[in-house]
Amino acid sequence: MLRPANYLCQRLSPLPLGRRAFLRQAGCGFGAVALSALLAQGDFEIGKVAGAEAERSSDPLSPRKTHFAARAKSVIYLYMDGGPSQVDTFDPKPRLATESGKPFA
């Protein structure tokens, strides 16, 4: 059964909160307070790039120039939820052929 996204926020207990429960319920609030303090300093502007002029266009989602020329012609993206890690699947293991079938020491 799917739960709503605010499931943890709705489970407020009248009992005193422990340290872990308090941090779990107030964790997002700490990040919001820190972000508002940073933005209140006024040092952050949208499109501001340190040391260079930001390219501005009428479409903010339009592609921008990259720092380096692209070399890749295509990309293979594998999303294996619950599958083995990339270390287990794509890392070459030359000793695997010689150690195959032997008991673990």
PDB file of C-alpha atoms in Angstrom:
ATOM      1  CA  MET A   1       0.000   0.000   0.000  1.00  0.00           C
ATOM      2  CA  LEU A   2       1.362   3.393  -0.963  1.00  0.00           C
ATOM      3  CA  ARG A   3       1.613   6.042   1.711  1.00  0.00           C
ATOM      4  CA  PRO A   4       1.294   9.773   1.137  1.00  0.00           C
ATOM      5  CA  ALA A   5       4.532  11.745   0.910  1.00  0.00           C
ATOM      6  CA  ASN A   6       3.866  13.531   4.188  1.00  0.00           C
ATOM      7  CA  TYR A   7       3.288  10.298   6.136  1.00  0.00           C
ATOM      8  CA  LEU A   8       6.077  10.966   8.650  1.00  0.00           C
ATOM      9  CA  CYS A   9       4.862  14.493   9.292  1.00  0.00           C
ATOM     10  CA  GLN A  10       1.357  13.279  10.129  1.00  0.00           C
ATOM     11  CA  ARG A  11       2.536  10.829  12.797  1.00  0.00           C
ATOM     12  CA  LEU A  12       2.894  13.334  15.598  1.00  0.00           C
ATOM     13  CA  SER A  13       2.897  11.719  19.005  1.00  0.00           C
ATOM     14  CA  PRO A  14       1.727  13.494  22.168  1.00  0.00           C
ATOM     15  CA  LEU A  15       4.580  11.778  24.029  1.00  0.00           C
ATOM     16  CA  PRO A  16       7.884  13.603  24.506  1.00  0.00           C
ATOM     17  CA  LEU A  17      10.139  13.236  21.492  1.00  0.00           C
ATOM     18  CA  GLY A  18      13.460  11.501  21.695  1.00  0.00           C
ATOM     19  CA  ARG A  19      16.570  12.927  20.043  1.00  0.00           C
ATOM     20  CA  ARG A  20      16.257  10.751  16.936  1.00  0.00           C
ATOM     21  CA  ALA A  21      12.542  11.385  16.512  1.00  0.00           C
ATOM     22  CA  PHE A  22      13.068  15.131  16.907  1.00  0.00           C
ATOM     23  CA  LEU A  23      15.845  15.214  14.302  1.00  0.00           C
ATOM     24  CA  ARG A  24      13.786  13.080  11.905  1.00  0.00           C
ATOM     25  CA  GLN A  25      10.775  15.410  12.160  1.00  0.00           C
ATOM     26  CA  ALA A  26      12.725  18.679  12.134  1.00  0.00           C
ATOM     27  CA  GLY A  27      15.506  17.751   9.701  1.00  0.00           C
ATOM     28  CA  CYS A  28      14.033  19.533   6.701  1.00  0.00           C
ATOM     29  CA  GLY A  29      13.413  22.616   8.787  1.00  0.00           C
ATOM     30  CA  PHE A  30      17.109  22.943   9.625  1.00  0.00           C
ATOM     31  CA  GLY A  31      18.006  22.923   5.944  1.00  0.00           C
ATOM     32  CA  ALA A  32      15.365  25.546   5.177  1.00  0.00           C
ATOM     33  CA  VAL A  33      16.677  27.802   7.936  1.00  0.00           C
ATOM     34  CA  ALA A  34      20.241  27.482   6.638  1.00  0.00           C
ATOM     35  CA  LEU A  35      19.148  28.172   3.055  1.00  0.00           C
ATOM     36  CA  SER A  36      17.163  31.246   4.070  1.00  0.00           C
ATOM     37  CA  ALA A  37      20.172  32.580   6.008  1.00  0.00           C
ATOM     38  CA  LEU A  38      22.434  32.107   2.975  1.00  0.00           C
ATOM     39  CA  LEU A  39      19.983  33.733   0.603  1.00  0.00           C
ATOM     40  CA  ALA A  40      19.426  36.655   2.994  1.00  0.00           C
ATOM     41  CA  GLN A  41      23.097  37.627   2.702  1.00  0.00           C
ATOM     42  CA  GLY A  42      22.461  38.713  -0.885  1.00  0.00           C
ATOM     43  CA  ASP A  43      25.598  37.106  -2.301  1.00  0.00           C
ATOM     44  CA  PHE A  44      23.656  34.698  -4.473  1.00  0.00           C
ATOM     45  CA  GLU A  45      22.140  35.769  -7.760  1.00  0.00           C
ATOM     46  CA  ILE A  46      20.571  33.553 -10.372  1.00  0.00           C
ATOM     47  CA  GLY A  47      22.847  33.346 -13.388  1.00  0.00           C
ATOM     48  CA  LYS A  48      25.874  34.826 -11.616  1.00  0.00           C
ATOM     49  CA  VAL A  49      29.109  33.046 -12.516  1.00  0.00           C
ATOM     50  CA  ALA A  50      32.276  33.808 -10.563  1.00  0.00           C
ATOM     51  CA  GLY A  51      34.948  35.350 -12.776  1.00  0.00           C
ATOM     52  CA  ALA A  52      32.949  35.245 -16.020  1.00  0.00           C
ATOM     53  CA  GLU A  53      29.970  36.831 -17.658  1.00  0.00           C
ATOM     54  CA  ALA A  54      26.898  34.641 -17.570  1.00  0.00           C
ATOM     55  CA  GLU A  55      25.236  34.090 -20.906  1.00  0.00           C
ATOM     56  CA  ARG A  56      21.665  35.222 -20.744  1.00  0.00           C
ATOM     57  CA  SER A  57      18.989  34.158 -23.159  1.00  0.00           C
ATOM     58  CA  SER A  58      15.245  34.434 -23.331  1.00  0.00           C
ATOM     59  CA  ASP A  59      14.895  30.700 -22.640  1.00  0.00           C
ATOM     60  CA  PRO A  60      16.501  29.658 -19.324  1.00  0.00           C
ATOM     61  CA  LEU A  61      16.344  25.973 -20.329  1.00  0.00           C
ATOM     62  CA  SER A  62      18.205  26.413 -23.609  1.00  0.00           C
ATOM     63  CA  PRO A  63      21.543  24.568 -23.949  1.00  0.00           C
ATOM     64  CA  ARG A  64      24.604  26.564 -22.940  1.00  0.00           C
ATOM     65  CA  LYS A  65      28.202  26.391 -24.109  1.00  0.00           C
ATOM     66  CA  THR A  66      30.309  23.840 -22.256  1.00  0.00           C
ATOM     67  CA  HIS A  67      33.795  24.347 -20.861  1.00  0.00           C
ATOM     68  CA  PHE A  68      35.249  21.584 -23.029  1.00  0.00           C
ATOM     69  CA  ALA A  69      34.313  20.158 -26.416  1.00  0.00           C
ATOM     70  CA  ALA A  70      32.233  16.982 -26.216  1.00  0.00           C
ATOM     71  CA  ARG A  71      34.041  13.761 -27.149  1.00  0.00           C
ATOM     72  CA  ALA A  72      31.330  11.175 -26.502  1.00  0.00           C
ATOM     73  CA  LYS A  73      29.129  10.166 -29.425  1.00  0.00           C
ATOM     74  CA  SER A  74      26.592   8.304 -27.301  1.00  0.00           C
ATOM     75  CA  VAL A  75      25.922   7.246 -23.710  1.00  0.00           C
ATOM     76  CA  ILE A  76      24.677   3.954 -22.316  1.00  0.00           C
ATOM     77  CA  TYR A  77      22.798   4.552 -19.071  1.00  0.00           C
ATOM     78  CA  LEU A  78      22.037   1.475 -16.986  1.00  0.00           C
ATOM     79  CA  TYR A  79      19.623   1.759 -14.076  1.00  0.00           C
ATOM     80  CA  MET A  80      19.606  -1.541 -12.225  1.00  0.00           C
ATOM     81  CA  ASP A  81      17.464  -1.144  -9.141  1.00  0.00           C
ATOM     82  CA  GLY A  82      18.380  -3.919  -6.751  1.00  0.00           C
ATOM     83  CA  GLY A  83      20.908  -5.399  -9.147  1.00  0.00           C
ATOM     84  CA  PRO A  84      24.583  -6.059  -8.481  1.00  0.00           C
ATOM     85  CA  SER A  85      26.888  -3.061  -8.207  1.00  0.00           C
ATOM     86  CA  GLN A  86      29.101  -1.817 -11.025  1.00  0.00           C
ATOM     87  CA  VAL A  87      32.158  -3.122  -9.162  1.00  0.00           C
ATOM     88  CA  ASP A  88      30.754  -6.650  -9.298  1.00  0.00           C
ATOM     89  CA  THR A  89      29.673  -6.500 -12.934  1.00  0.00           C
ATOM     90  CA  PHE A  90      32.003  -4.228 -14.907  1.00  0.00           C
ATOM     91  CA  ASP A  91      35.285  -4.451 -12.960  1.00  0.00           C
ATOM     92  CA  PRO A  92      37.675  -6.876 -14.728  1.00  0.00           C
ATOM     93  CA  LYS A  93      38.697  -9.790 -12.500  1.00  0.00           C
ATOM     94  CA  PRO A  94      41.621 -11.705 -14.075  1.00  0.00           C
ATOM     95  CA  ARG A  95      41.943 -14.166 -11.155  1.00  0.00           C
ATOM     96  CA  LEU A  96      38.310 -15.245 -11.501  1.00  0.00           C
ATOM     97  CA  ALA A  97      39.118 -17.896 -14.124  1.00  0.00           C
ATOM     98  CA  THR A  98      41.868 -19.498 -11.987  1.00  0.00           C
ATOM     99  CA  GLU A  99      39.912 -19.328  -8.708  1.00  0.00           C
ATOM    100  CA  SER A 100      36.635 -20.615 -10.156  1.00  0.00           C
ATOM    101  CA  GLY A 101      35.280 -23.691  -8.356  1.00  0.00           C
ATOM    102  CA  LYS A 102      37.758 -23.565  -5.462  1.00  0.00           C
ATOM    103  CA  PRO A 103      36.483 -23.333  -1.858  1.00  0.00           C
ATOM    104  CA  PHE A 104      36.748 -20.075   0.039  1.00  0.00           C
ATOM    105  CA  ALA A 105      39.718 -19.909   2.393  1.00  0.00           C
TER     106      ALA A 105
END
